[in-house]
Amino acid sequence: MIKKICCIGAGYVGTPTMAVIALKCPNIEITVVDSNKSRIEAWNSSNSNDFPVKETGLDDIINVVRNKNLFFSSDIEKHIDESEMIFLAVNTPTKKEGKGKGFAADLTNIDQCAKQIAIVSSSDKIIVEKSTLPVRTAERLKQIINKHKQDDVSFEIISNPEFLAEGTAIRDLYKSDRVLIGSDQTNKGLAAMESLVKIYKNWIPEERIIKTNIWSSELSKLASNAMLAQRISSINSLSALTEKTGAKINELSIAVGKDNRIGDKFLNVSPGFGGSCFKKDILNLVYICRQYGLEEVAEYWHQVVKINDYQRKRIFNIINSSLKELKNKRISILGWSFKKDTNDTRESSSIPISSDLIINGASLKIYDPLADKKQIIQDLTTYLESKNLDLKEITCLLSQVKINNTLSECLSNSNAIIVLTEWDEFRQIDWQSYKLNFVDNVLPHIFDTRNILDIELLKSLEYKVLQIGNGDSNIK
Ligand code: NAD
Ligand code: UGA
């Protein structure tokens, strides 16, 4: 029985996952470690508002288990050495330079962990790949570990990819559709797998625990994300066609999704998928296919990301041409996080769309219920830097941006309103009162890129409104 776990990486995956294991397995002592000291301090704060990751239900769990059997620490070496099982939950972004730049996963963090584990471990360990990794990473880890480890210490590497989605992380961890564990098909590999199966069996029914070889497990994670993103790109690509033909994308999603073989999930039209993983994981898949000489397969998956970029540009173009002239237009941006119920803004479609609006002269008021104000400015700055703008130009463009504390502030006095994240708060806007209180002569145009507003009501109130893929919109 495993008694001590160390998890390297106190982020969106490491902390929620370990919090749930700690809650369900009170006899296991878990320490989450991170090289980012301020992150660890934030998780140790007595005020849950300081926690770096916002997830429904997470604060409650942490309040129950923290300093009982869940600990947060910056003493990485000590906790590696004291543990029997070590989860790697570090970030694996797309490489920014070197071989595979722009496509391959940057494994620097993973490599560093493997080396550190090998050097400091004085007893046998099971290493669990929790991060999303290219297929055959376990082989690479073995090589690093064998180079640095002490002679009498042995390691087993298993793969246990995480499938939680942000915003519903705790619910997903409680009731996972499946838990996937891959190992070497040796006695030692299978024993390591069983020790992790025992942990999950505390709350996951055994029939939902899938056991595979290690390569299937690593690759299934990339395949799952690619196929989820593919559905979104499929529906978003069709939204361009429904607009042209008078069809409605929401009706099409329902009609198509009612076929049990297709299913109704992940068919919501959007300004493109965001989040830290879909794009990077597909680009990684593309890179791996190319490495094996599978150019057609690589191109097939690459198209999913290309359609996502196309959807973002398409939406900007629609807004630009509908408003005729963006210069000096006051535009309200509703939503900055990449989806509702999370403060995570990584790869959010709000970033490129808003940046293009300010580059073309619009002034923005931005409101998001959870996203951090500094993060919003950072996101815009990073994006504008990627367009090769210099500091002076960026400072000038950022002076066109105001971030509001409330929705009503953000909505006031605008020429256009763009819904970019599907927050429930936006569904509840009282458009009638808003109209009555509106001071300008011309009501703002409303662009609903998530199709969450009641278009018939808005039209009856004489708003000009456009929904993506809705041939019935009264802005063309
Ligand atoms: P994150 O950036 O939120 O957290 C990663 C943490 O690892 C950071 O706090 C960082 O400081 C720390 N770290 C990096 N290198 C380290 C090192 N050498 N030593 C100690 N700490 C180190 O990332 P995340 O969103 O939690 O994602 C982690 C992994 O899980 C990625 O591979 C991602 O693809 C995968 N994943 C993410 C999600 C998600 O919803 N975010 C879901 C499933 C899988
Ligand atoms: C996604 C997967 O759903 C998780 O299973 C996976 O573990 C995770 O990636 C990961 O590996 O990081 P996440 O990115 O947190 O989870 O959120 P999703 O709910 O998948 O949404 C991703 C993006 O797709 C969001 O921008 C969302 O708005 C968009 N989306 C989702 C759509 O545009 N349409 C849909 O129908 C569904």
XYZ file of C-alpha atoms and ligand atoms in Angstrom:
557
model
C 0.000 0.000 0.000
C 1.258 3.442 -0.962
C 1.517 5.699 2.087
C 3.344 8.755 0.779
C 2.850 10.627 -2.476
C 4.657 13.648 -3.843
C 3.144 15.627 -6.725
C 5.433 17.955 -8.669
C 3.373 20.846 -10.048
C 0.811 22.810 -8.033
C -1.245 24.005 -10.990
C -4.674 23.390 -12.513
C -4.072 19.630 -12.585
C -1.709 18.898 -9.672
C -3.631 20.586 -6.882
C -7.245 19.545 -7.682
C -6.159 15.954 -8.395
C -4.144 15.634 -5.195
C -6.870 17.342 -3.155
C -9.381 14.716 -4.291
C -6.977 11.807 -3.677
C -6.247 13.228 -0.191
C -9.968 13.464 0.555
C -10.753 9.963 -0.689
C -7.639 8.316 0.800
C -7.168 9.709 4.313
C -4.376 7.206 5.009
C -2.130 8.563 2.278
C 0.030 11.591 3.025
C 0.396 13.816 -0.034
C 2.701 16.762 -0.567
C 2.326 19.004 -3.592
C 5.599 20.734 -4.457
C 6.395 23.442 -6.963
C 9.431 25.460 -8.025
C 7.209 28.553 -7.998
C 7.442 29.542 -4.321
C 4.712 32.184 -4.499
C 2.298 29.543 -5.839
C 3.032 27.317 -2.845
C 2.601 30.279 -0.460
C -0.739 31.064 -2.114
C -1.960 27.469 -1.617
C -0.923 27.726 2.050
C -2.817 30.988 2.542
C -5.540 31.096 5.187
C -7.648 33.119 2.728
C -9.016 30.946 -0.075
C -9.294 34.038 -2.319
C -5.503 33.825 -2.595
C -5.615 30.314 -4.104
C -4.109 30.488 -7.591
C -6.678 28.195 -9.203
C -10.426 28.792 -8.878
C -12.504 25.631 -9.164
C -15.960 25.045 -7.727
C -15.653 22.861 -4.621
C -11.846 22.985 -4.436
C -11.668 25.452 -1.519
C -13.956 23.251 0.579
C -11.797 20.170 0.018
C -8.601 22.056 0.769
C -10.100 23.363 3.998
C -10.795 19.774 5.061
C -7.533 18.065 4.070
C -4.837 20.734 4.131
C -2.260 20.156 6.859
C -3.993 16.855 7.718
C -2.928 14.665 4.812
C -2.402 17.268 2.064
C 0.572 19.597 2.279
C 2.053 22.256 0.004
C 5.814 22.717 0.111
C 8.745 24.236 -1.750
C 11.140 21.645 -0.397
C 11.007 19.546 -3.546
C 13.996 17.279 -2.885
C 12.913 16.269 0.606
C 9.438 15.239 -0.516
C 10.656 13.409 -3.595
C 12.988 11.333 -1.457
C 10.390 10.612 1.242
C 7.672 9.455 -1.194
C 6.960 6.070 -2.742
C 4.953 7.449 -5.648
C 5.705 10.701 -7.503
C 3.209 12.352 -9.849
C 4.572 14.618 -12.565
C 1.984 17.370 -13.118
C 4.231 20.048 -14.560
C 3.359 22.148 -17.593
C 4.376 20.908 -21.055
C 3.873 23.907 -23.362
C 4.635 24.122 -27.071
C 8.333 24.600 -27.807
C 9.232 28.218 -28.546
C 12.645 27.475 -29.992
C 14.889 24.697 -31.246
C 13.891 21.524 -33.086
C 10.117 21.246 -33.383
C 9.605 24.956 -32.523
C 5.919 25.904 -32.686
C 4.742 22.265 -32.688
C 6.574 19.846 -30.384
C 5.944 19.754 -26.640
C 8.647 21.440 -24.602
C 9.757 18.708 -22.206
C 12.279 20.808 -20.272
C 10.189 20.696 -17.079
C 9.620 16.962 -17.348
C 13.315 16.283 -18.046
C 14.319 18.417 -15.056
C 11.955 16.494 -12.802
C 13.298 13.135 -14.011
C 16.881 14.200 -13.381
C 16.055 15.626 -9.951
C 14.119 12.521 -8.935
C 16.989 10.265 -10.057
C 19.609 12.291 -8.207
C 17.814 12.737 -4.866
C 16.065 9.370 -4.524
C 17.608 6.976 -2.027
C 14.733 4.453 -2.257
C 12.625 2.847 -5.042
C 9.900 5.003 -6.612
C 6.930 4.751 -8.915
C 6.806 7.750 -11.231
C 3.372 8.643 -12.605
C 3.108 10.680 -15.798
C 0.139 12.940 -15.078
C 1.178 15.723 -17.448
C 0.134 15.331 -21.082
C 3.141 13.951 -22.929
C 4.159 12.800 -26.393
C 3.867 9.072 -26.976
C 7.092 7.294 -25.915
C 8.051 9.904 -23.307
C 8.436 7.122 -20.717
C 11.350 5.831 -22.785
C 13.009 9.250 -22.630
C 12.423 9.465 -18.861
C 13.986 6.030 -18.355
C 17.125 7.143 -20.178
C 17.463 10.295 -18.067
C 16.827 8.400 -14.852
C 19.247 5.580 -15.654
C 21.957 8.133 -16.341
C 21.600 9.876 -12.965
C 20.212 7.366 -10.482
C 21.992 5.637 -7.615
C 22.862 2.010 -8.475
C 20.679 0.305 -5.870
C 17.520 2.357 -6.481
C 14.934 1.262 -9.049
C 12.140 3.168 -10.748
C 8.934 2.186 -12.496
C 7.256 4.665 -14.818
C 3.527 4.508 -15.433
C 1.212 6.758 -17.421
C -1.998 8.136 -15.910
C -3.155 11.062 -18.065
C -5.645 13.518 -16.653
C -8.984 14.155 -18.389
C -10.489 16.809 -16.101
C -11.808 19.989 -17.695
C -11.355 23.351 -16.022
C -14.428 24.794 -14.370
C -15.694 21.282 -13.613
C -12.426 19.806 -12.322
C -13.719 18.556 -8.972
C -16.894 17.080 -10.450
C -14.806 15.391 -13.163
C -12.367 13.966 -10.613
C -15.176 12.616 -8.418
C -17.005 10.988 -11.295
C -14.470 10.320 -14.003
C -15.858 8.624 -17.138
C -12.666 6.632 -17.038
C -9.306 6.493 -15.352
C -6.566 5.411 -17.727
C -3.395 3.748 -16.494
C -0.648 2.430 -18.767
C 2.398 0.488 -17.697
C 5.134 -1.752 -18.996
C 3.704 -5.251 -19.346
C 6.351 -6.669 -16.981
C 5.717 -7.992 -13.457
C 7.151 -4.819 -11.955
C 5.252 -2.592 -14.368
C 1.957 -4.340 -13.705
C 2.555 -4.202 -9.939
C 3.158 -0.451 -10.144
C -0.058 -0.093 -12.121
C -1.981 -2.079 -9.497
C -0.719 0.172 -6.696
C -2.285 3.144 -8.482
C -5.453 1.185 -9.295
C -5.854 0.550 -5.528
C -5.781 4.290 -4.868
C -8.444 5.089 -7.476
C -10.645 2.181 -6.370
C -11.379 4.175 -3.206
C -13.947 6.108 -5.244
C -13.870 5.052 -8.912
C -15.732 1.835 -9.825
C -13.225 -0.723 -11.097
C -14.959 -1.136 -14.464
C -14.096 2.490 -15.227
C -10.384 1.922 -14.711
C -8.809 1.148 -18.067
C -5.461 -0.641 -18.050
C -3.286 -0.487 -21.164
C 0.293 -0.610 -22.257
C 2.157 2.594 -21.602
C 2.250 3.839 -25.209
C -1.513 3.442 -25.667
C -2.078 5.433 -22.499
C 0.250 8.286 -23.496
C -1.226 8.472 -27.005
C -4.870 8.141 -25.900
C -4.591 11.445 -24.047
C -3.428 13.300 -27.159
C -6.063 11.503 -29.241
C -8.874 12.413 -26.795
C -8.037 16.097 -26.854
C -7.592 16.072 -30.625
C -10.997 14.428 -31.153
C -12.769 16.816 -28.762
C -11.230 19.802 -30.513
C -12.067 18.270 -33.892
C -15.773 18.309 -32.994
C -15.579 22.004 -32.134
C -13.756 22.826 -35.364
C -16.317 20.759 -37.282
C -19.232 22.730 -35.856
C -17.419 26.060 -36.149
C -16.568 25.375 -39.796
C -20.217 24.558 -40.497
C -21.273 27.813 -38.794
C -19.763 29.684 -41.751
C -22.020 27.680 -44.076
C -25.191 28.026 -41.980
C -24.738 31.803 -42.016
C -24.648 31.820 -45.800
C -27.626 29.517 -46.244
C -30.141 30.794 -43.683
C -29.750 27.677 -41.533
C -29.117 27.989 -37.798
C -26.075 26.339 -36.262
C -27.796 25.696 -32.898
C -30.567 23.805 -34.677
C -28.013 21.903 -36.718
C -26.097 20.922 -33.537
C -29.270 19.555 -31.976
C -30.322 17.702 -35.117
C -26.904 16.136 -35.640
C -26.279 15.430 -31.947
C -29.540 13.505 -31.530
C -27.962 10.688 -33.486
C -26.641 8.473 -30.704
C -23.688 7.495 -32.830
C -22.600 11.137 -32.963
C -23.767 12.329 -29.530
C -24.713 15.829 -28.434
C -21.613 16.950 -26.500
C -19.029 19.431 -27.738
C -21.161 20.710 -30.583
C -21.555 24.275 -29.291
C -20.513 26.980 -31.722
C -17.908 29.371 -30.345
C -15.289 31.954 -31.213
C -12.870 29.019 -31.328
C -11.602 26.748 -28.605
C -9.146 28.165 -26.085
C -7.388 26.786 -23.034
C -3.847 25.703 -22.470
C -4.183 22.240 -23.961
C -6.190 21.649 -27.147
C -3.962 23.661 -29.457
C -0.671 22.559 -27.926
C -1.703 18.902 -27.822
C -2.851 18.850 -31.452
C 0.293 20.629 -32.619
C 2.261 18.054 -30.685
C 0.298 15.275 -32.410
C 1.020 16.888 -35.766
C 4.724 16.975 -34.921
C 4.779 13.334 -33.842
C 2.998 12.227 -37.039
C 5.539 14.131 -39.122
C 8.392 12.544 -37.184
C 7.061 9.152 -38.247
C 6.670 10.345 -41.842
C 2.851 10.464 -41.692
C 2.408 13.749 -43.541
C -1.269 13.196 -44.522
C -2.222 12.283 -40.967
C -0.354 15.324 -39.667
C -2.136 17.607 -42.136
C -5.542 16.151 -41.218
C -5.078 17.110 -37.549
C -3.383 20.406 -38.324
C -6.568 21.452 -40.072
C -8.405 21.385 -36.696
C -6.134 24.170 -35.425
C -6.284 26.043 -38.735
C -10.086 26.103 -38.632
C -9.887 27.427 -35.073
C -7.702 30.333 -36.215
C -10.034 30.848 -39.188
C -13.060 31.105 -36.858
C -11.366 33.794 -34.762
C -10.401 35.816 -37.853
C -13.836 35.272 -39.345
C -15.498 36.699 -36.233
C -13.208 39.716 -36.210
C -14.004 40.311 -39.897
C -17.754 40.051 -39.273
C -17.567 42.645 -36.465
C -15.290 44.886 -38.496
C -17.506 44.902 -41.558
C -20.760 45.211 -39.573
C -19.540 48.254 -37.665
C -18.212 49.777 -40.932
C -15.423 51.666 -39.128
C -13.723 50.498 -35.933
C -11.818 53.686 -35.279
C -13.152 55.407 -32.147
C -15.865 52.782 -31.658
C -16.519 51.924 -27.990
C -16.848 48.168 -27.647
C -17.806 46.100 -24.588
C -16.032 42.749 -24.351
C -18.000 40.289 -22.244
C -15.729 37.509 -21.038
C -11.993 36.968 -21.013
C -11.502 33.445 -19.607
C -11.371 30.691 -22.252
C -14.641 29.211 -20.926
C -17.024 29.952 -18.081
C -16.340 29.098 -14.437
C -12.566 29.393 -14.587
C -10.078 32.232 -14.118
C -7.792 30.646 -16.711
C -7.278 32.862 -19.746
C -4.640 30.833 -21.598
C -5.264 30.769 -25.367
C -8.656 32.429 -24.896
C -10.190 33.592 -28.182
C -10.867 36.932 -26.448
C -7.146 37.691 -26.737
C -6.664 37.728 -30.547
C -10.121 39.133 -31.267
C -9.726 42.013 -28.775
C -6.176 42.717 -29.892
C -7.265 43.003 -33.515
C -10.047 45.371 -32.455
C -7.660 47.771 -30.688
C -5.087 47.536 -33.477
C -7.875 48.762 -35.771
C -8.682 51.737 -33.561
C -11.520 50.560 -31.293
C -11.641 51.354 -27.563
C -12.488 48.408 -25.352
C -14.177 47.956 -22.028
C -13.561 44.449 -20.760
C -15.420 42.570 -18.072
C -14.889 39.030 -16.793
C -16.249 37.703 -13.486
C -13.037 35.848 -12.536
C -10.094 36.699 -14.782
C -7.387 38.722 -13.088
C -7.021 42.305 -14.386
C -3.243 42.126 -14.541
C -3.522 38.876 -16.474
C -5.803 40.516 -19.060
C -3.230 43.260 -19.666
C -0.454 40.660 -19.769
C -2.388 38.587 -22.335
C -2.892 41.606 -24.587
C 0.738 42.666 -24.206
C 2.073 39.216 -25.062
C -0.183 38.964 -28.104
C 0.756 42.446 -29.352
C 4.441 41.636 -28.833
C 3.968 38.572 -31.025
C 2.801 40.952 -33.773
C 6.221 42.645 -33.563
C 4.860 45.883 -32.113
C 7.299 47.852 -29.970
C 6.768 48.946 -26.373
C 5.656 52.467 -27.335
C 3.048 51.161 -29.776
C 1.825 48.594 -27.257
C 1.517 51.200 -24.478
C -0.455 53.401 -26.857
C -2.805 50.529 -27.826
C -3.300 49.537 -24.197
C -4.439 53.086 -23.415
C -7.543 52.172 -25.492
C -8.419 49.443 -22.976
C -10.320 49.740 -19.725
C -11.088 46.799 -17.481
C -14.338 47.057 -15.576
C -15.226 45.651 -12.173
C -18.893 45.151 -12.971
C -20.971 44.068 -15.930
C -23.158 47.167 -15.803
C -20.114 49.479 -16.002
C -18.874 47.500 -18.968
C -22.219 47.644 -20.782
C -22.735 51.379 -20.412
C -22.240 53.738 -23.309
C -21.129 51.298 -25.985
C -21.405 51.109 -29.754
C -21.118 47.338 -29.736
C -21.257 44.478 -27.259
C -19.414 41.232 -27.940
C -20.131 38.114 -25.886
C -16.964 36.000 -26.013
C -17.276 33.733 -22.955
C -20.497 31.914 -22.054
C -20.709 33.107 -18.409
C -24.196 32.592 -16.897
C -24.188 36.259 -15.824
C -24.379 37.265 -19.485
C -27.426 35.105 -20.114
C -29.248 37.028 -17.398
C -28.759 40.575 -18.710
C -32.049 42.493 -18.589
C -31.978 43.903 -22.124
C -35.279 45.720 -21.691
C -34.057 47.817 -18.727
C -30.757 48.274 -20.470
C -32.585 49.752 -23.455
C -34.673 52.080 -21.281
C -31.553 53.431 -19.568
C -29.546 53.823 -22.745
C -28.594 57.448 -23.314
C -27.294 57.417 -26.894
C -29.650 57.521 -29.877
C -28.398 54.338 -31.459
C -28.571 51.064 -29.555
C -25.344 49.053 -29.556
C -24.924 46.181 -32.003
C -24.764 42.893 -30.144
C -22.442 40.122 -31.336
C -23.112 36.861 -29.541
C -20.262 34.501 -30.443
C -21.515 31.801 -28.042
C -25.181 31.912 -29.112
C -26.380 32.139 -25.507
C -28.675 35.162 -25.802
C -32.360 35.142 -26.709
C -32.125 36.483 -30.264
C -35.896 36.739 -30.767
C -36.265 38.856 -27.615
C -33.363 41.073 -28.650
C -34.832 41.562 -32.120
C -38.233 42.399 -30.637
C -36.510 45.084 -28.548
C -35.082 46.477 -31.802
C -31.494 45.568 -31.170
C -29.251 44.772 -34.103
C -27.953 41.344 -33.160
C -25.712 38.765 -34.739
C -25.202 35.218 -33.591
C -22.476 33.086 -35.098
C -23.841 30.661 -37.648
C -27.384 31.944 -37.254
C -28.870 32.734 -40.643
C -31.682 34.617 -38.853
C -29.409 37.336 -37.449
C -30.489 40.869 -38.366
C -26.919 42.088 -38.841
C -25.484 40.726 -42.041
P 0.115 24.738 -14.680
O 1.006 25.645 -15.444
O -1.135 25.266 -14.076
O 0.954 24.066 -13.484
C 2.205 23.474 -13.674
C 3.084 23.787 -12.447
O 4.293 23.048 -12.561
C 3.478 25.254 -12.331
O 3.038 25.772 -11.087
C 5.000 25.239 -12.449
O 5.639 26.195 -11.607
C 5.334 23.841 -11.993
N 6.636 23.339 -12.474
C 7.079 23.325 -13.759
N 8.305 22.753 -13.800
C 8.618 22.391 -12.540
C 9.750 21.744 -11.954
N 10.777 21.329 -12.710
N 9.742 21.550 -10.619
C 8.708 21.961 -9.868
N 7.616 22.562 -10.348
C 7.572 22.776 -11.682
O -0.190 23.521 -15.651
P -1.531 22.619 -15.677
O -2.608 23.323 -16.389
O -1.761 22.091 -14.309
O -1.050 21.436 -16.644
C -0.099 20.495 -16.216
C -0.080 19.342 -17.211
O -1.343 18.685 -17.192
C 0.156 19.740 -18.672
O 0.906 18.744 -19.304
C -1.240 19.791 -19.257
O -1.234 19.526 -20.638
C -1.918 18.665 -18.505
N -3.377 18.805 -18.357
C -3.918 20.010 -18.039
C -5.304 20.112 -17.840
C -5.947 21.429 -17.494
O -7.170 21.463 -17.438
N -5.220 22.496 -17.255
C -6.100 18.978 -17.929
C -5.503 17.753 -18.243
C -4.134 17.681 -18.445
C -10.118 19.985 -22.163
C -10.768 18.590 -22.177
O -12.181 18.744 -22.179
C -10.336 17.784 -20.953
O -10.867 16.462 -21.035
C -8.811 17.718 -20.918
O -8.384 17.036 -19.751
C -8.248 19.121 -20.907
O -8.722 19.832 -22.085
C -6.763 19.165 -20.970
O -6.127 18.225 -21.378
O -6.278 20.244 -20.604
P -10.605 22.271 -20.927
O -9.657 22.829 -21.939
O -10.370 22.603 -19.511
O -10.623 20.667 -21.028
O -12.085 22.731 -21.273
P -13.162 22.279 -22.370
O -14.464 22.218 -21.711
O -12.729 21.095 -23.121
O -13.181 23.532 -23.337
C -12.077 23.843 -24.170
C -12.448 24.961 -25.110
O -13.388 24.489 -26.074
C -13.103 26.151 -24.431
O -12.633 27.337 -24.992
C -14.578 25.962 -24.722
O -15.302 27.161 -24.711
C -14.510 25.358 -26.108
N -15.717 24.592 -26.469
C -16.092 23.524 -25.745
C -16.440 24.980 -27.588
O -16.089 25.935 -28.279
N -17.561 24.267 -27.923
C -17.968 23.185 -27.213
O -18.994 22.573 -27.574
C -17.213 22.803 -26.086
